[in-house]
Amino acid sequence: MALVLVLLPVGLVQAAPTAPGQAAIATAHPMATAAGREVLEAGGNAFDAAVAITATLAVVEPYSSGLGGGGFYLLHDAASGRDVMLDARERAPGQASRDMYLDDEGNPQPDLSVDGPLAAGIPGIPAALDHLAEEFGRLPLSTTLDPAIRAARDGFQVTEMYRRLAGFREELLADDPGSRTIFLDEGKLPALGHVIRQPDLAETLERIAIEGRDGFYQGELAGRLVDGVRKAGGIWCRSDLAGYRVVEREPVVSRFRGFEVVSAAPPSSGGVAIAQILNTYGVLERRAGELDDLSVLGLHYRVEAMRRAYRDRAEYLGDPDYVDMPLERLTSDHYAAGLAVGISPTDATRSASLAPVVTEPEGPHTTHFSVMDGEGNYVAATLSINYPFGAGVTVPGTGVLLNDEMDDFSQKPGVPNVYGLVGAEANAVQPGKRPLSSMSPTFVRSDELVGVLGTPGGSRIITMVLGGVLAATRGEPVDQWVAGPRIHHQYLPDRIEVEPGLLDADQRAELELMGHRIEVNDGFGNMQAVAWWREDGRLEAASDPRGEGQAAVFAPKAP
Ligand code: DON
């Protein structure tokens, strides 16, 4: 025995396991977690589970994501060791134009990009379901979409979260005949426990189960979508739907404290901003010798790094198929070192003193899920229809609720969007272009850890994911990543947003003395994360206590 061990390469004897054996899921709704579990237990892999979870969330969280929306999937394929970002972001319709949200005098008309059919981009989720199944999964869509079809037909119960978000959009939903019938109860906010059934959506899902992407982007359903959108005053054409494609893109990878951080590439700003913040913070950490993330100096440095990354986001970032971006420069150590030179250990920078640009705001919905299978495949996916209940319009006969993702474009340089974000030329509206996003599905990895995480939260997504990554690098358990108190700065408006409990009175006073303006906000985000600690094989999953989600770790039974 001893001889065998001597002959084996040392690395092999001590190698961490290559697969977790068990599976883990964290999603924003118990029915979506159950759908993922059902598919894994039927012999599916993490990509099949991602299909089931996406489709079920589309049914049971109509305020967050849906077939009418888009998103980004970060995928890790265990067999090839490859990481891929699947870009299923909405695209602007072919008849969209740069000034479509301005009146004759050039003034923004913010409602047009948030409410109603002009706000809707061409959806990406149905194409993503098809692509995941064809290229990565092993089960047919008829199996993986089945839990969602049942949920649409049999219904789901109205929760507190549903009531809060439907209440926020009640007027808009009441004004649209399609949405009113489905999402309200006789025109009123439904009571807790009221059952929402979506037979048209069940049929649309069935079509996709049988015909794949063509069931949505071609043929009868495409005709209904275009007719419905145009009748309501929108500008979609058949060719917009027929021409929609998901794109596989290389994720953005950065290194921090010996961890590899893999995150979303443009048209998300998430990976670039996270890389830039971590790089800058890393320089400041080395300069300080040692840095406690939650000390006043650690928080001040974090905020200053955020401020600069959001400034650059506003100026440079957009759809990579339309704009040239200095990505290598923005994510380089050299650039971070330059930014760090301008950061004082004692004084806040005023955003107005940085070279000016224009920015986007935070909307309260979108969803994220994280899933890992027993073989070591994993998916982080952030999906959205943007604002709660998107554009508020449900196309008759389809069950498809339109997104209002067009608001993520910059309507005019410097005019903030619904999340207060500003943008410039790189993110102006153009036909076929994808609006810049903050959605940041992310992996954080080392020899000891594989972490999979993400959250909704508009412009704050990036800084929340950053907080999760920092917690991971400190070795904290996954429930701390999702629950830990949050801190955010987005360059403009020039203020720090914090959750109660992060700063004590002395810390707050110290930061204010440095020149920071501080606003305490009630909780934000709904983070879902999975962690596989390779050293001892532990698998963890956690769902943000601020939401209604559910996490599960289990050994899939043999099918
Ligand atoms: O893509 C984006 O950045 C936004 N449409 C996400 C919106 C969002 O997270 C709203 N949720 N709270």
PDB file of N, CA and C in Angstrom, residues 128-203:
ATOM      1  N   ALA A 128     -32.697  31.356 -25.018  1.00  0.00           N
ATOM      2  CA  ALA A 128     -31.736  30.800 -24.054  1.00  0.00           C
ATOM      3  C   ALA A 128     -32.158  29.406 -23.613  1.00  0.00           C
ATOM      4  N   LEU A 129     -33.460  29.214 -23.405  1.00  0.00           N
ATOM      5  CA  LEU A 129     -33.939  27.885 -22.986  1.00  0.00           C
ATOM      6  C   LEU A 129     -33.558  26.848 -24.039  1.00  0.00           C
ATOM      7  N   ASP A 130     -33.794  27.199 -25.290  1.00  0.00           N
ATOM      8  CA  ASP A 130     -33.499  26.304 -26.398  1.00  0.00           C
ATOM      9  C   ASP A 130     -31.993  26.029 -26.486  1.00  0.00           C
ATOM     10  N   HIS A 131     -31.193  27.086 -26.355  1.00  0.00           N
ATOM     11  CA  HIS A 131     -29.743  26.947 -26.482  1.00  0.00           C
ATOM     12  C   HIS A 131     -29.180  26.089 -25.342  1.00  0.00           C
ATOM     13  N   LEU A 132     -29.654  26.337 -24.124  1.00  0.00           N
ATOM     14  CA  LEU A 132     -29.185  25.548 -22.976  1.00  0.00           C
ATOM     15  C   LEU A 132     -29.487  24.068 -23.203  1.00  0.00           C
ATOM     16  N   ALA A 133     -30.708  23.798 -23.674  1.00  0.00           N
ATOM     17  CA  ALA A 133     -31.112  22.400 -23.870  1.00  0.00           C
ATOM     18  C   ALA A 133     -30.296  21.751 -24.996  1.00  0.00           C
ATOM     19  N   GLU A 134     -30.128  22.473 -26.105  1.00  0.00           N
ATOM     20  CA  GLU A 134     -29.451  21.905 -27.274  1.00  0.00           C
ATOM     21  C   GLU A 134     -27.956  21.729 -27.062  1.00  0.00           C
ATOM     22  N   GLU A 135     -27.325  22.724 -26.457  1.00  0.00           N
ATOM     23  CA  GLU A 135     -25.864  22.732 -26.411  1.00  0.00           C
ATOM     24  C   GLU A 135     -25.280  22.192 -25.105  1.00  0.00           C
ATOM     25  N   PHE A 136     -26.055  22.211 -24.029  1.00  0.00           N
ATOM     26  CA  PHE A 136     -25.464  21.865 -22.733  1.00  0.00           C
ATOM     27  C   PHE A 136     -26.239  20.799 -21.953  1.00  0.00           C
ATOM     28  N   GLY A 137     -27.540  20.739 -22.147  1.00  0.00           N
ATOM     29  CA  GLY A 137     -28.356  19.837 -21.331  1.00  0.00           C
ATOM     30  C   GLY A 137     -28.351  18.424 -21.889  1.00  0.00           C
ATOM     31  N   ARG A 138     -29.010  17.525 -21.155  1.00  0.00           N
ATOM     32  CA  ARG A 138     -29.144  16.167 -21.688  1.00  0.00           C
ATOM     33  C   ARG A 138     -30.602  15.699 -21.727  1.00  0.00           C
ATOM     34  N   LEU A 139     -31.515  16.510 -21.245  1.00  0.00           N
ATOM     35  CA  LEU A 139     -32.932  16.121 -21.283  1.00  0.00           C
ATOM     36  C   LEU A 139     -33.677  16.984 -22.299  1.00  0.00           C
ATOM     37  N   PRO A 140     -34.754  16.487 -22.867  1.00  0.00           N
ATOM     38  CA  PRO A 140     -35.529  17.296 -23.819  1.00  0.00           C
ATOM     39  C   PRO A 140     -36.315  18.401 -23.106  1.00  0.00           C
ATOM     40  N   LEU A 141     -36.624  19.456 -23.858  1.00  0.00           N
ATOM     41  CA  LEU A 141     -37.410  20.558 -23.283  1.00  0.00           C
ATOM     42  C   LEU A 141     -38.764  20.060 -22.781  1.00  0.00           C
ATOM     43  N   SER A 142     -39.279  19.021 -23.408  1.00  0.00           N
ATOM     44  CA  SER A 142     -40.588  18.523 -22.944  1.00  0.00           C
ATOM     45  C   SER A 142     -40.505  18.062 -21.484  1.00  0.00           C
ATOM     46  N   THR A 143     -39.334  17.575 -21.059  1.00  0.00           N
ATOM     47  CA  THR A 143     -39.173  17.176 -19.655  1.00  0.00           C
ATOM     48  C   THR A 143     -38.842  18.396 -18.789  1.00  0.00           C
ATOM     49  N   THR A 144     -37.898  19.219 -19.254  1.00  0.00           N
ATOM     50  CA  THR A 144     -37.406  20.286 -18.372  1.00  0.00           C
ATOM     51  C   THR A 144     -38.421  21.438 -18.233  1.00  0.00           C
ATOM     52  N   LEU A 145     -39.289  21.596 -19.234  1.00  0.00           N
ATOM     53  CA  LEU A 145     -40.294  22.671 -19.124  1.00  0.00           C
ATOM     54  C   LEU A 145     -41.560  22.200 -18.406  1.00  0.00           C
ATOM     55  N   ASP A 146     -41.640  20.896 -18.153  1.00  0.00           N
ATOM     56  CA  ASP A 146     -42.876  20.370 -17.582  1.00  0.00           C
ATOM     57  C   ASP A 146     -43.259  21.001 -16.226  1.00  0.00           C
ATOM     58  N   PRO A 147     -42.309  21.158 -15.288  1.00  0.00           N
ATOM     59  CA  PRO A 147     -42.722  21.773 -14.010  1.00  0.00           C
ATOM     60  C   PRO A 147     -43.306  23.181 -14.207  1.00  0.00           C
ATOM     61  N   ALA A 148     -42.747  23.940 -15.149  1.00  0.00           N
ATOM     62  CA  ALA A 148     -43.242  25.306 -15.377  1.00  0.00           C
ATOM     63  C   ALA A 148     -44.626  25.269 -16.022  1.00  0.00           C
ATOM     64  N   ILE A 149     -44.822  24.334 -16.932  1.00  0.00           N
ATOM     65  CA  ILE A 149     -46.131  24.218 -17.590  1.00  0.00           C
ATOM     66  C   ILE A 149     -47.204  23.891 -16.538  1.00  0.00           C
ATOM     67  N   ARG A 150     -46.848  22.972 -15.642  1.00  0.00           N
ATOM     68  CA  ARG A 150     -47.813  22.636 -14.569  1.00  0.00           C
ATOM     69  C   ARG A 150     -48.088  23.852 -13.687  1.00  0.00           C
ATOM     70  N   ALA A 151     -47.012  24.576 -13.360  1.00  0.00           N
ATOM     71  CA  ALA A 151     -47.195  25.750 -12.477  1.00  0.00           C
ATOM     72  C   ALA A 151     -48.063  26.805 -13.158  1.00  0.00           C
ATOM     73  N   ALA A 152     -47.905  26.956 -14.465  1.00  0.00           N
ATOM     74  CA  ALA A 152     -48.709  27.958 -15.180  1.00  0.00           C
ATOM     75  C   ALA A 152     -50.170  27.522 -15.213  1.00  0.00           C
ATOM     76  N   ARG A 153     -50.376  26.234 -15.437  1.00  0.00           N
ATOM     77  CA  ARG A 153     -51.754  25.741 -15.551  1.00  0.00           C
ATOM     78  C   ARG A 153     -52.443  25.666 -14.193  1.00  0.00           C
ATOM     79  N   ASP A 154     -51.753  25.078 -13.196  1.00  0.00           N
ATOM     80  CA  ASP A 154     -52.396  24.861 -11.889  1.00  0.00           C
ATOM     81  C   ASP A 154     -52.353  26.105 -11.012  1.00  0.00           C
ATOM     82  N   GLY A 155     -51.391  26.984 -11.285  1.00  0.00           N
ATOM     83  CA  GLY A 155     -51.339  28.239 -10.556  1.00  0.00           C
ATOM     84  C   GLY A 155     -50.343  28.242  -9.404  1.00  0.00           C
ATOM     85  N   PHE A 156     -50.109  29.441  -8.880  1.00  0.00           N
ATOM     86  CA  PHE A 156     -49.252  29.613  -7.709  1.00  0.00           C
ATOM     87  C   PHE A 156     -49.924  30.641  -6.812  1.00  0.00           C
ATOM     88  N   GLN A 157     -49.521  30.611  -5.544  1.00  0.00           N
ATOM     89  CA  GLN A 157     -50.204  31.480  -4.574  1.00  0.00           C
ATOM     90  C   GLN A 157     -49.533  32.837  -4.435  1.00  0.00           C
ATOM     91  N   VAL A 158     -50.346  33.840  -4.321  1.00  0.00           N
ATOM     92  CA  VAL A 158     -49.854  35.199  -4.098  1.00  0.00           C
ATOM     93  C   VAL A 158     -49.176  35.286  -2.722  1.00  0.00           C
ATOM     94  N   THR A 159     -47.955  35.864  -2.728  1.00  0.00           N
ATOM     95  CA  THR A 159     -47.178  36.018  -1.490  1.00  0.00           C
ATOM     96  C   THR A 159     -47.101  37.504  -1.127  1.00  0.00           C
ATOM     97  N   GLU A 160     -46.434  37.775  -0.006  1.00  0.00           N
ATOM     98  CA  GLU A 160     -46.214  39.180   0.424  1.00  0.00           C
ATOM     99  C   GLU A 160     -45.461  39.942  -0.655  1.00  0.00           C
ATOM    100  N   MET A 161     -44.417  39.303  -1.191  1.00  0.00           N
ATOM    101  CA  MET A 161     -43.586  39.965  -2.208  1.00  0.00           C
ATOM    102  C   MET A 161     -44.433  40.296  -3.435  1.00  0.00           C
ATOM    103  N   TYR A 162     -45.266  39.340  -3.852  1.00  0.00           N
ATOM    104  CA  TYR A 162     -46.139  39.575  -4.996  1.00  0.00           C
ATOM    105  C   TYR A 162     -47.016  40.802  -4.737  1.00  0.00           C
ATOM    106  N   ARG A 163     -47.595  40.821  -3.548  1.00  0.00           N
ATOM    107  CA  ARG A 163     -48.509  41.935  -3.238  1.00  0.00           C
ATOM    108  C   ARG A 163     -47.770  43.278  -3.214  1.00  0.00           C
ATOM    109  N   ARG A 164     -46.548  43.249  -2.703  1.00  0.00           N
ATOM    110  CA  ARG A 164     -45.780  44.497  -2.616  1.00  0.00           C
ATOM    111  C   ARG A 164     -45.498  45.031  -4.028  1.00  0.00           C
ATOM    112  N   LEU A 165     -45.055  44.120  -4.910  1.00  0.00           N
ATOM    113  CA  LEU A 165     -44.641  44.566  -6.242  1.00  0.00           C
ATOM    114  C   LEU A 165     -45.839  44.826  -7.155  1.00  0.00           C
ATOM    115  N   ALA A 166     -46.889  44.006  -7.030  1.00  0.00           N
ATOM    116  CA  ALA A 166     -48.085  44.267  -7.836  1.00  0.00           C
ATOM    117  C   ALA A 166     -48.734  45.564  -7.356  1.00  0.00           C
ATOM    118  N   GLY A 167     -48.647  45.827  -6.047  1.00  0.00           N
ATOM    119  CA  GLY A 167     -49.186  47.075  -5.496  1.00  0.00           C
ATOM    120  C   GLY A 167     -48.457  48.275  -6.103  1.00  0.00           C
ATOM    121  N   PHE A 168     -47.146  48.137  -6.241  1.00  0.00           N
ATOM    122  CA  PHE A 168     -46.306  49.201  -6.799  1.00  0.00           C
ATOM    123  C   PHE A 168     -46.695  49.506  -8.252  1.00  0.00           C
ATOM    124  N   ARG A 169     -47.155  48.476  -8.989  1.00  0.00           N
ATOM    125  CA  ARG A 169     -47.478  48.634 -10.411  1.00  0.00           C
ATOM    126  C   ARG A 169     -48.980  48.478 -10.675  1.00  0.00           C
ATOM    127  N   GLU A 170     -49.808  48.618  -9.631  1.00  0.00           N
ATOM    128  CA  GLU A 170     -51.226  48.263  -9.742  1.00  0.00           C
ATOM    129  C   GLU A 170     -51.954  49.030 -10.854  1.00  0.00           C
ATOM    130  N   GLU A 171     -51.703  50.325 -10.909  1.00  0.00           N
ATOM    131  CA  GLU A 171     -52.411  51.147 -11.889  1.00  0.00           C
ATOM    132  C   GLU A 171     -52.093  50.700 -13.315  1.00  0.00           C
ATOM    133  N   LEU A 172     -50.802  50.473 -13.543  1.00  0.00           N
ATOM    134  CA  LEU A 172     -50.341  50.061 -14.871  1.00  0.00           C
ATOM    135  C   LEU A 172     -50.964  48.717 -15.261  1.00  0.00           C
ATOM    136  N   LEU A 173     -50.963  47.775 -14.295  1.00  0.00           N
ATOM    137  CA  LEU A 173     -51.522  46.450 -14.575  1.00  0.00           C
ATOM    138  C   LEU A 173     -53.025  46.556 -14.826  1.00  0.00           C
ATOM    139  N   ALA A 174     -53.694  47.415 -14.076  1.00  0.00           N
ATOM    140  CA  ALA A 174     -55.150  47.552 -14.218  1.00  0.00           C
ATOM    141  C   ALA A 174     -55.514  48.140 -15.579  1.00  0.00           C
ATOM    142  N   ASP A 175     -54.614  48.956 -16.130  1.00  0.00           N
ATOM    143  CA  ASP A 175     -54.895  49.615 -17.410  1.00  0.00           C
ATOM    144  C   ASP A 175     -54.719  48.705 -18.616  1.00  0.00           C
ATOM    145  N   ASP A 176     -54.002  47.600 -18.443  1.00  0.00           N
ATOM    146  CA  ASP A 176     -53.749  46.713 -19.574  1.00  0.00           C
ATOM    147  C   ASP A 176     -54.673  45.494 -19.461  1.00  0.00           C
ATOM    148  N   PRO A 177     -55.575  45.290 -20.451  1.00  0.00           N
ATOM    149  CA  PRO A 177     -56.563  44.218 -20.307  1.00  0.00           C
ATOM    150  C   PRO A 177     -55.909  42.850 -20.077  1.00  0.00           C
ATOM    151  N   GLY A 178     -54.792  42.573 -20.781  1.00  0.00           N
ATOM    152  CA  GLY A 178     -54.119  41.275 -20.632  1.00  0.00           C
ATOM    153  C   GLY A 178     -53.579  41.084 -19.225  1.00  0.00           C
ATOM    154  N   SER A 179     -52.906  42.092 -18.703  1.00  0.00           N
ATOM    155  CA  SER A 179     -52.291  41.959 -17.379  1.00  0.00           C
ATOM    156  C   SER A 179     -53.344  41.965 -16.272  1.00  0.00           C
ATOM    157  N   ARG A 180     -54.363  42.769 -16.472  1.00  0.00           N
ATOM    158  CA  ARG A 180     -55.414  42.913 -15.463  1.00  0.00           C
ATOM    159  C   ARG A 180     -56.070  41.561 -15.167  1.00  0.00           C
ATOM    160  N   THR A 181     -56.414  40.830 -16.234  1.00  0.00           N
ATOM    161  CA  THR A 181     -57.095  39.541 -16.056  1.00  0.00           C
ATOM    162  C   THR A 181     -56.206  38.548 -15.321  1.00  0.00           C
ATOM    163  N   ILE A 182     -54.911  38.578 -15.626  1.00  0.00           N
ATOM    164  CA  ILE A 182     -54.042  37.547 -15.063  1.00  0.00           C
ATOM    165  C   ILE A 182     -53.522  37.935 -13.679  1.00  0.00           C
ATOM    166  N   PHE A 183     -53.019  39.158 -13.553  1.00  0.00           N
ATOM    167  CA  PHE A 183     -52.230  39.481 -12.358  1.00  0.00           C
ATOM    168  C   PHE A 183     -53.021  40.185 -11.256  1.00  0.00           C
ATOM    169  N   LEU A 184     -54.233  40.634 -11.576  1.00  0.00           N
ATOM    170  CA  LEU A 184     -55.068  41.237 -10.540  1.00  0.00           C
ATOM    171  C   LEU A 184     -56.291  40.350 -10.335  1.00  0.00           C
ATOM    172  N   ASP A 185     -57.037  40.628  -9.292  1.00  0.00           N
ATOM    173  CA  ASP A 185     -58.240  39.864  -9.006  1.00  0.00           C
ATOM    174  C   ASP A 185     -59.420  40.834  -9.150  1.00  0.00           C
ATOM    175  N   GLU A 186     -60.142  40.691 -10.248  1.00  0.00           N
ATOM    176  CA  GLU A 186     -61.213  41.634 -10.577  1.00  0.00           C
ATOM    177  C   GLU A 186     -60.739  43.086 -10.494  1.00  0.00           C
ATOM    178  N   GLY A 187     -59.570  43.304 -11.066  1.00  0.00           N
ATOM    179  CA  GLY A 187     -59.033  44.664 -11.153  1.00  0.00           C
ATOM    180  C   GLY A 187     -58.365  45.164  -9.891  1.00  0.00           C
ATOM    181  N   LYS A 188     -58.346  44.324  -8.847  1.00  0.00           N
ATOM    182  CA  LYS A 188     -57.777  44.770  -7.565  1.00  0.00           C
ATOM    183  C   LYS A 188     -56.581  43.898  -7.187  1.00  0.00           C
ATOM    184  N   LEU A 189     -55.778  44.429  -6.274  1.00  0.00           N
ATOM    185  CA  LEU A 189     -54.635  43.688  -5.766  1.00  0.00           C
ATOM    186  C   LEU A 189     -55.130  42.380  -5.146  1.00  0.00           C
ATOM    187  N   PRO A 190     -54.636  41.229  -5.631  1.00  0.00           N
ATOM    188  CA  PRO A 190     -55.144  39.976  -5.074  1.00  0.00           C
ATOM    189  C   PRO A 190     -54.715  39.772  -3.612  1.00  0.00           C
ATOM    190  N   ALA A 191     -55.543  39.035  -2.880  1.00  0.00           N
ATOM    191  CA  ALA A 191     -55.255  38.758  -1.465  1.00  0.00           C
ATOM    192  C   ALA A 191     -54.142  37.722  -1.363  1.00  0.00           C
ATOM    193  N   LEU A 192     -53.496  37.675  -0.193  1.00  0.00           N
ATOM    194  CA  LEU A 192     -52.502  36.632   0.077  1.00  0.00           C
ATOM    195  C   LEU A 192     -53.155  35.272  -0.139  1.00  0.00           C
ATOM    196  N   GLY A 193     -52.447  34.395  -0.844  1.00  0.00           N
ATOM    197  CA  GLY A 193     -52.974  33.042  -1.025  1.00  0.00           C
ATOM    198  C   GLY A 193     -53.863  32.898  -2.253  1.00  0.00           C
ATOM    199  N   HIS A 194     -54.288  34.009  -2.850  1.00  0.00           N
ATOM    200  CA  HIS A 194     -55.061  33.945  -4.107  1.00  0.00           C
ATOM    201  C   HIS A 194     -54.224  33.188  -5.145  1.00  0.00           C
ATOM    202  N   VAL A 195     -54.869  32.362  -5.969  1.00  0.00           N
ATOM    203  CA  VAL A 195     -54.113  31.547  -6.926  1.00  0.00           C
ATOM    204  C   VAL A 195     -54.119  32.207  -8.308  1.00  0.00           C
ATOM    205  N   ILE A 196     -52.902  32.419  -8.854  1.00  0.00           N
ATOM    206  CA  ILE A 196     -52.752  33.024 -10.181  1.00  0.00           C
ATOM    207  C   ILE A 196     -52.532  31.887 -11.193  1.00  0.00           C
ATOM    208  N   ARG A 197     -53.444  31.757 -12.131  1.00  0.00           N
ATOM    209  CA  ARG A 197     -53.297  30.729 -13.178  1.00  0.00           C
ATOM    210  C   ARG A 197     -53.015  31.415 -14.510  1.00  0.00           C
ATOM    211  N   GLN A 198     -52.157  30.810 -15.345  1.00  0.00           N
ATOM    212  CA  GLN A 198     -51.772  31.432 -16.618  1.00  0.00           C
ATOM    213  C   GLN A 198     -51.871  30.424 -17.767  1.00  0.00           C
ATOM    214  N   PRO A 199     -53.107  30.075 -18.173  1.00  0.00           N
ATOM    215  CA  PRO A 199     -53.258  29.046 -19.211  1.00  0.00           C
ATOM    216  C   PRO A 199     -52.599  29.420 -20.546  1.00  0.00           C
ATOM    217  N   ASP A 200     -52.628  30.694 -20.922  1.00  0.00           N
ATOM    218  CA  ASP A 200     -51.981  31.081 -22.189  1.00  0.00           C
ATOM    219  C   ASP A 200     -50.471  30.875 -22.113  1.00  0.00           C
ATOM    220  N   LEU A 201     -49.914  31.219 -20.954  1.00  0.00           N
ATOM    221  CA  LEU A 201     -48.469  31.039 -20.783  1.00  0.00           C
ATOM    222  C   LEU A 201     -48.118  29.544 -20.818  1.00  0.00           C
ATOM    223  N   ALA A 202     -48.996  28.718 -20.236  1.00  0.00           N
ATOM    224  CA  ALA A 202     -48.770  27.261 -20.280  1.00  0.00           C
ATOM    225  C   ALA A 202     -48.706  26.800 -21.732  1.00  0.00           C
ATOM    226  N   GLU A 203     -49.609  27.334 -22.555  1.00  0.00           N
ATOM    227  CA  GLU A 203     -49.606  26.946 -23.970  1.00  0.00           C
ATOM    228  C   GLU A 203     -48.355  27.416 -24.698  1.00  0.00           C
TER     229      GLU A 203
END
